[in-house]
Coordinates of C-alpha atoms in Angstrom, one line a residue:
M207 CA -21.3 1.4 37.2
K208 CA -21.3 0.7 33.6
R209 CA -23.6 -1.8 32.1
L210 CA -22.2 -4.5 29.8
L211 CA -24.7 -4.0 26.9
E212 CA -24.8 -0.2 26.9
G213 CA -24.9 1.0 23.1
V214 CA -26.9 -2.1 22.0
L215 CA -30.4 -1.3 20.6
V216 CA -33.2 -4.0 20.6
A217 CA -36.4 -3.6 18.5
D218 CA -38.4 -5.8 20.7
F219 CA -41.7 -7.2 19.3
T220 CA -42.0 -10.0 22.0
W221 CA -44.9 -10.3 24.4
I222 CA -46.4 -12.5 27.1
G223 CA -43.9 -14.7 29.0
A224 CA -40.5 -16.1 27.6
G225 CA -39.8 -13.6 25.0
S226 CA -40.5 -10.7 27.2
Y227 CA -38.3 -12.2 29.9
T228 CA -35.5 -12.9 27.3
T229 CA -35.4 -9.0 26.5
K230 CA -35.6 -8.1 30.1
L231 CA -32.4 -9.9 30.7
L232 CA -30.8 -7.7 27.9
A233 CA -32.3 -4.6 29.3
D234 CA -31.2 -5.1 32.8
L235 CA -27.7 -5.4 31.4
G236 CA -28.0 -2.1 29.7
A237 CA -29.4 -2.6 26.2
D238 CA -31.9 -0.2 25.0
V239 CA -34.8 -2.4 24.7
V240 CA -37.6 -0.6 22.9
K241 CA -40.8 -2.5 23.4
I242 CA -43.0 -2.0 20.4
E243 CA -46.6 -2.0 21.3
T244 CA -50.0 -1.0 20.1
S245 CA -53.3 0.0 22.1
K246 CA -55.0 -2.0 19.3
R247 CA -53.9 -5.3 20.6
L248 CA -52.4 -5.3 24.0
D249 CA -49.5 -7.4 25.4
T250 CA -51.7 -10.2 27.3
L251 CA -49.5 -9.8 30.3
R252 CA -50.8 -6.2 30.7
L253 CA -54.1 -7.6 31.6
A254 CA -52.9 -10.5 33.9
K255 CA -53.1 -10.5 37.7
P256 CA -51.9 -9.7 40.1
Y257 CA -52.8 -6.0 39.9
K258 CA -51.1 -3.4 42.2
D259 CA -53.5 -2.8 45.2
G260 CA -56.0 -5.3 43.4
I261 CA -57.1 -2.4 41.0
P262 CA -57.1 -3.6 37.4
G263 CA -55.3 -1.4 34.7
I264 CA -53.1 -1.9 31.7
N265 CA -50.2 -0.3 33.7
R266 CA -50.8 -2.2 36.9
S267 CA -49.9 -5.7 36.3
G268 CA -47.2 -7.3 38.6
Y269 CA -46.7 -10.0 36.1
F270 CA -46.1 -7.4 33.2
A271 CA -43.9 -5.4 35.4
D272 CA -41.6 -8.3 36.4
R273 CA -41.0 -9.2 32.7
N274 CA -40.5 -5.7 31.5
S275 CA -38.0 -3.9 33.8
S276 CA -35.5 -1.4 32.2
K277 CA -37.4 -1.2 28.9
R278 CA -39.0 1.7 27.1
S279 CA -42.5 1.4 25.3
I280 CA -43.4 3.0 22.2
T281 CA -46.9 2.5 20.5
I282 CA -46.9 1.9 16.8
N283 CA -49.7 0.6 14.8
I284 CA -47.8 -1.3 12.3
K285 CA -50.8 -2.7 10.3
E286 CA -50.9 0.9 9.0
E287 CA -48.6 1.9 6.1
Q288 CA -47.0 4.8 8.0
G289 CA -46.6 2.8 11.3
L290 CA -44.8 0.0 9.3
I291 CA -42.5 2.7 7.7
L292 CA -41.7 3.8 11.3
A293 CA -41.0 0.5 12.6
K294 CA -38.6 -0.1 9.7
R295 CA -36.8 3.2 10.5
L296 CA -36.4 1.9 14.1
I297 CA -35.1 -1.3 12.9
G298 CA -32.5 0.5 10.7
N299 CA -30.8 1.7 13.9
A300 CA -31.2 -1.6 15.9
H301 CA -28.7 -4.3 16.7
I302 CA -31.2 -7.0 17.5
V303 CA -35.0 -7.6 16.4
T304 CA -36.8 -10.1 18.6
N305 CA -40.2 -11.9 18.3
N306 CA -42.0 -14.8 19.8
F307 CA -44.9 -15.1 17.4
T308 CA -46.0 -18.1 15.5
P309 CA -43.7 -18.7 12.3
G310 CA -45.0 -16.4 9.4
I311 CA -46.6 -13.6 11.5
M312 CA -43.7 -11.2 11.1
D313 CA -43.8 -11.9 7.3
K314 CA -47.4 -11.1 7.2
L315 CA -46.7 -7.7 9.2
G316 CA -44.0 -7.0 6.6
L317 CA -41.1 -7.4 8.9
G318 CA -39.9 -11.0 8.2
Y319 CA -36.1 -11.8 8.1
D320 CA -35.6 -11.1 4.4
V321 CA -37.0 -7.8 4.7
V322 CA -35.4 -6.8 7.9
R323 CA -31.8 -7.8 6.8
T324 CA -32.2 -5.4 3.7
I325 CA -33.1 -2.6 6.0
R326 CA -30.2 -3.5 8.5
P327 CA -27.6 -5.8 7.1
G328 CA -25.8 -7.7 10.0
I329 CA -29.0 -7.6 12.0
I330 CA -29.6 -10.3 14.7
Y331 CA -33.1 -11.5 14.1
V332 CA -34.5 -13.6 17.0
S333 CA -37.6 -15.8 16.4
M334 CA -39.0 -17.8 19.5
S335 CA -41.8 -19.8 18.3
M336 CA -43.2 -22.9 20.2
Q337 CA -41.9 -25.5 17.7
G338 CA -39.5 -23.6 15.7
A339 CA -39.7 -22.5 12.1
T340 CA -39.5 -25.8 10.4
G341 CA -41.0 -29.3 10.9
P342 CA -44.5 -30.7 10.7
D343 CA -45.5 -28.8 13.9
R344 CA -44.1 -25.4 13.1
N345 CA -47.5 -23.6 13.0
D346 CA -48.5 -24.9 16.4
L347 CA -49.5 -22.0 18.8
G348 CA -48.7 -22.7 22.5
Y349 CA -47.9 -21.1 25.8
G350 CA -45.8 -22.4 28.7
L351 CA -48.5 -24.8 29.9
T352 CA -48.8 -26.3 26.4
I353 CA -45.0 -26.7 26.1
G354 CA -44.7 -28.4 29.5
A355 CA -47.3 -30.9 28.3
V356 CA -45.9 -31.7 24.8
T357 CA -42.2 -32.1 26.2
G358 CA -43.0 -34.6 28.8
L359 CA -42.3 -32.2 31.7
Q360 CA -45.9 -32.3 33.0
H361 CA -46.0 -36.2 32.7
L362 CA -43.3 -36.3 35.6
T363 CA -45.2 -33.9 38.0
G364 CA -47.7 -35.1 40.6
L365 CA -48.5 -38.2 42.6
P366 CA -48.3 -41.8 41.4
N367 CA -51.6 -43.2 39.9
K368 CA -53.0 -39.5 39.6
E369 CA -53.4 -37.2 36.7
P370 CA -50.3 -35.0 35.9
A371 CA -50.4 -32.0 38.2
G372 CA -48.1 -29.7 36.3
T373 CA -45.6 -27.2 37.6
G374 CA -48.2 -24.8 39.0
T375 CA -47.0 -22.1 36.6
N376 CA -45.8 -21.7 33.1
F377 CA -42.4 -23.0 34.1
P378 CA -40.9 -23.0 30.5
D379 CA -41.6 -19.4 30.3
H380 CA -39.5 -18.6 33.4
I381 CA -36.3 -20.5 33.2
P382 CA -35.4 -22.7 30.3
N383 CA -36.6 -20.7 27.3
P384 CA -35.7 -17.1 28.1
T385 CA -32.1 -18.1 29.5
H386 CA -31.4 -20.3 26.4
A387 CA -32.6 -17.6 24.2
A388 CA -30.5 -14.8 25.9
F389 CA -27.4 -17.1 25.8
A390 CA -27.9 -17.4 21.9
I391 CA -28.4 -13.7 21.6
L392 CA -25.3 -12.8 23.4
A393 CA -23.2 -15.3 21.3
A394 CA -24.6 -13.8 18.1
L395 CA -23.9 -10.4 19.4
R396 CA -20.3 -11.2 20.1
H397 CA -20.0 -12.7 16.5
Q398 CA -21.6 -9.4 15.2
R399 CA -19.1 -7.2 16.7
R400 CA -16.1 -9.3 15.7
T401 CA -17.3 -9.8 12.2
G402 CA -20.2 -7.4 11.3
V403 CA -22.2 -10.5 10.2
G404 CA -25.7 -11.1 11.6
Q405 CA -27.8 -14.1 12.4
S406 CA -31.2 -15.3 12.1
I407 CA -31.8 -17.3 15.3
D408 CA -34.6 -19.9 15.2
I409 CA -35.5 -21.1 18.8
A410 CA -38.1 -23.7 19.3
Q411 CA -39.3 -23.2 22.9
T412 CA -40.0 -26.9 23.3
E413 CA -36.4 -27.9 23.0
P414 CA -34.9 -26.0 26.0
T415 CA -37.6 -27.5 28.1
I416 CA -36.8 -31.0 27.1
A417 CA -33.4 -30.3 28.5
M418 CA -35.1 -30.1 32.0
I419 CA -35.9 -33.7 31.8
G420 CA -32.6 -35.1 30.7
P421 CA -32.5 -37.9 33.3
A422 CA -35.9 -39.2 32.2
V423 CA -34.9 -39.0 28.6
M424 CA -31.7 -41.0 29.1
D425 CA -33.5 -43.7 31.4
Y426 CA -35.7 -44.4 28.4
E427 CA -32.8 -44.1 25.8
V428 CA -30.4 -46.4 27.7
N429 CA -32.8 -48.7 29.7
G430 CA -36.3 -48.4 27.9
V431 CA -37.8 -47.2 31.1
I432 CA -40.5 -44.6 31.1
Q433 CA -40.4 -42.6 34.3
N434 CA -43.6 -41.9 36.0
R435 CA -44.9 -39.5 38.6
R436 CA -43.6 -40.2 42.2
G437 CA -44.7 -37.0 44.0
N438 CA -41.8 -35.9 46.3
R439 CA -40.2 -39.4 46.7
H440 CA -36.9 -40.4 45.3
P441 CA -36.2 -43.9 43.7
K442 CA -33.0 -44.5 45.8
F443 CA -33.4 -42.4 49.1
A444 CA -36.0 -42.4 51.9
P445 CA -37.3 -40.6 53.5
Q446 CA -37.7 -37.8 51.1
G447 CA -40.6 -35.4 51.1
V448 CA -42.5 -32.3 52.6
F449 CA -43.7 -32.7 56.1
P450 CA -45.9 -30.3 58.1
C451 CA -44.6 -27.9 60.8
K452 CA -46.1 -25.9 63.4
G453 CA -48.5 -23.2 62.1
R454 CA -51.0 -22.8 59.3
D455 CA -49.7 -24.3 55.9
R456 CA -46.1 -24.5 57.1
W457 CA -43.9 -27.3 55.8
I458 CA -40.3 -28.5 55.8
A459 CA -38.5 -30.5 53.0
I460 CA -36.2 -33.3 54.0
T461 CA -34.0 -35.7 52.2
V462 CA -32.1 -38.7 54.0
Q463 CA -29.4 -40.1 51.7
S464 CA -27.5 -42.2 54.4
D465 CA -27.8 -44.1 57.5
K466 CA -25.8 -41.5 59.3
Q467 CA -28.3 -38.9 58.2
W468 CA -31.1 -41.2 59.3
A469 CA -29.7 -41.5 62.7
S470 CA -29.3 -37.8 63.0
L471 CA -32.8 -37.2 61.9
C472 CA -34.1 -39.5 64.5
E473 CA -32.0 -38.0 67.2
V474 CA -33.2 -34.4 66.4
L475 CA -36.9 -35.6 66.4
G476 CA -36.4 -37.8 69.4
L477 CA -37.6 -40.8 67.5
I478 CA -37.5 -44.5 68.6
V479 CA -38.1 -46.5 65.3
P480 CA -38.1 -50.1 64.5
A481 CA -34.6 -51.8 63.6
E482 CA -35.8 -52.5 60.0
W483 CA -35.8 -48.8 59.2
A484 CA -32.0 -48.5 59.9
G485 CA -30.9 -49.4 56.3
G486 CA -31.7 -47.7 53.1
A487 CA -33.5 -50.8 51.6
G488 CA -35.8 -50.9 54.7
R489 CA -36.5 -47.2 54.6
L490 CA -37.7 -47.6 51.0
R491 CA -39.8 -50.5 51.9
Y492 CA -41.5 -48.8 54.8
Q493 CA -41.5 -45.2 53.6
G494 CA -45.3 -44.8 53.9
E495 CA -45.0 -45.6 57.7
I496 CA -41.9 -43.5 58.1
E497 CA -43.7 -40.5 56.5
Q498 CA -46.5 -40.9 58.9
V499 CA -44.1 -40.9 61.9
L500 CA -42.1 -37.9 60.6
S501 CA -45.3 -35.9 60.0
V502 CA -46.4 -36.2 63.6
A503 CA -42.9 -35.4 64.8
S504 CA -42.3 -32.4 62.6
S505 CA -45.7 -30.8 63.2
K506 CA -44.4 -29.8 66.8
W507 CA -41.5 -27.7 65.2
D508 CA -41.1 -24.3 63.7
S509 CA -40.1 -24.9 60.1
L510 CA -36.9 -22.8 60.1
E511 CA -35.8 -23.9 63.6
L512 CA -36.3 -27.6 62.5
A513 CA -34.4 -26.9 59.3
V514 CA -31.5 -25.2 61.2
A515 CA -31.4 -28.1 63.7
L516 CA -31.2 -30.7 60.9
Q517 CA -28.7 -28.9 59.0
N518 CA -26.4 -28.7 61.9
M519 CA -26.6 -32.5 62.1
G520 CA -25.8 -32.9 58.6
V521 CA -29.2 -33.7 57.3
T522 CA -30.4 -32.1 54.0
A523 CA -33.4 -30.0 54.9
G524 CA -34.9 -26.6 54.3
P525 CA -38.3 -24.7 55.2
V526 CA -40.8 -24.4 52.5
Q527 CA -41.1 -20.7 52.1
D528 CA -44.0 -18.7 50.7
A529 CA -44.0 -15.4 48.9
R530 CA -43.9 -13.3 52.2
D531 CA -40.9 -15.5 53.4
V532 CA -38.8 -15.0 50.2
L533 CA -39.6 -11.3 50.0
E534 CA -39.3 -10.3 53.7
K535 CA -37.6 -12.9 55.8
D536 CA -34.9 -14.7 53.6
A537 CA -31.6 -13.3 55.1
Q538 CA -29.6 -14.6 52.1
L539 CA -31.7 -12.7 49.5
Q540 CA -31.6 -9.7 51.6
D541 CA -27.7 -9.7 52.0
R542 CA -27.4 -10.1 48.3
K543 CA -29.7 -7.3 47.6
H544 CA -31.9 -9.4 45.4
W545 CA -35.0 -7.1 45.8
I546 CA -35.0 -3.6 44.8
S547 CA -37.7 -0.9 44.9
L548 CA -38.3 1.1 41.8
D549 CA -40.9 4.0 41.6
H550 CA -43.4 3.3 38.8
P551 CA -45.3 6.2 37.5
E552 CA -48.8 4.6 38.2
M553 CA -48.1 1.9 40.8
G554 CA -45.6 3.9 42.8
P555 CA -42.8 1.9 44.7
S556 CA -42.6 -1.5 43.4
T557 CA -40.5 -4.5 44.1
Y558 CA -38.3 -6.0 41.2
N559 CA -36.1 -8.9 41.4
C560 CA -32.4 -8.7 40.2
A561 CA -30.7 -11.3 38.0
P562 CA -29.0 -14.2 40.0
F563 CA -25.5 -13.0 38.8
R564 CA -23.3 -10.1 40.0
F565 CA -20.5 -8.6 38.1
S566 CA -17.2 -7.2 39.8
N567 CA -17.3 -4.0 37.7
A568 CA -20.7 -3.7 36.1
A569 CA -24.4 -3.2 37.2
S570 CA -27.1 -5.8 36.4
A571 CA -30.0 -4.8 38.6
P572 CA -33.0 -3.3 36.8
S573 CA -32.5 0.5 36.0
S574 CA -36.0 1.5 35.6
P575 CA -39.5 0.2 36.3
A576 CA -41.6 -1.5 33.7
P577 CA -42.9 1.1 31.1
M578 CA -46.4 2.3 31.0
L579 CA -48.1 1.6 27.7
G580 CA -46.5 4.2 25.0
Q581 CA -44.7 5.9 28.0
H582 CA -41.8 6.8 25.7
T583 CA -43.4 7.1 22.4
Q584 CA -42.6 10.9 22.0
E585 CA -39.1 10.4 23.6
I586 CA -38.3 7.5 21.1
G587 CA -40.0 9.4 18.1
R588 CA -37.6 12.3 18.7
E589 CA -34.4 10.4 19.6
L590 CA -34.6 7.2 17.2
L591 CA -37.2 8.1 14.5
G592 CA -36.1 11.7 14.0
L593 CA -39.7 13.1 14.3
S594 CA -40.6 16.7 15.3
E595 CA -43.1 17.4 18.0
T596 CA -45.6 18.4 15.2
E597 CA -45.1 15.2 13.3
I598 CA -45.6 13.1 16.6
T599 CA -48.6 14.9 17.4
A600 CA -50.1 14.4 13.8
L601 CA -49.2 10.7 13.9
I602 CA -50.9 10.3 17.2
E603 CA -54.1 12.1 15.9
K604 CA -53.9 9.6 12.7
N605 CA -53.9 6.6 15.0
I606 CA -50.4 5.6 13.9
L607 CA -48.6 6.3 17.1
V608 CA -51.1 4.5 19.3

């Protein structure tokens, strides 16, 4: 099947999380994303755990692999004049140039927007810094954890009267920032195709993350209320939480939003409870005691069996799945072919996730495994840079294509 972005060339200077995931989305849709790297300063994710079979190596990171499927890798030392010339030659063929450095870094490298658009008029130039290219904090350097903190996301995560717990991972890198960036790129690409006019896209990674806490922002804007951490509880519904099930570290998530659901929950678990727990106000008042009773009852059940029993009675519930469950046991993901295996040159058969969308007449699953460092240097040198084998060999020996 065709891929919707076939024919689009991306000169990709992004690294680490959000930037690499943004261009992965483009690559899986068929764009030729050329990841420009150098052995002189590795993409941090190449050194990030987990490693395949627990063996460290710059081509063995599962984290890096997940962010870089369907791409090609060329190593160019752009701090050398000849390397910079080659990077500009590549850009001369590109439709899109991407980076997620702090503002000013690309200018220092000689590849700022004003330079690039003289090389390739109509270019789409994407910058994904933490705070954007303007404003008093434009020079801040940050990662997903930092972004979660300064936007207020971390403030809302954790238990009441405890320190903020965070999201357990750099959540801004995985969902809000790359998806917003990819949307902006697709809009600019459509405009480019219709008019021939390019865009400089300035993305502040803090701003998409703020969108994740819209209700909390509105509560303060309208009511002057600063929402705080409340664990798994809900301000209007009770009980709501995660309760233990049979087995080691097995849990179920349950939300009760009505008296009917409460009666159904009690029926499934065989609970005889005080009358004052029957109404929503009473359940909110006594939710601590209710949670203790539910924990004892739920611990006698298998999490999936209990979830099915509750769902059949109209109670919102779902098993808390671990990575093994999601990869091997989730029938829905298996049916949608969410997981595919691609044969990596060094890691061998490896599991990759597909995008969450399917097209009726186009492919969107990853087409190739993540590239090894510089795996396609010679190939790209020939195809896109017009270099001969002799020239490529000489540039490698001179530490330009490294």
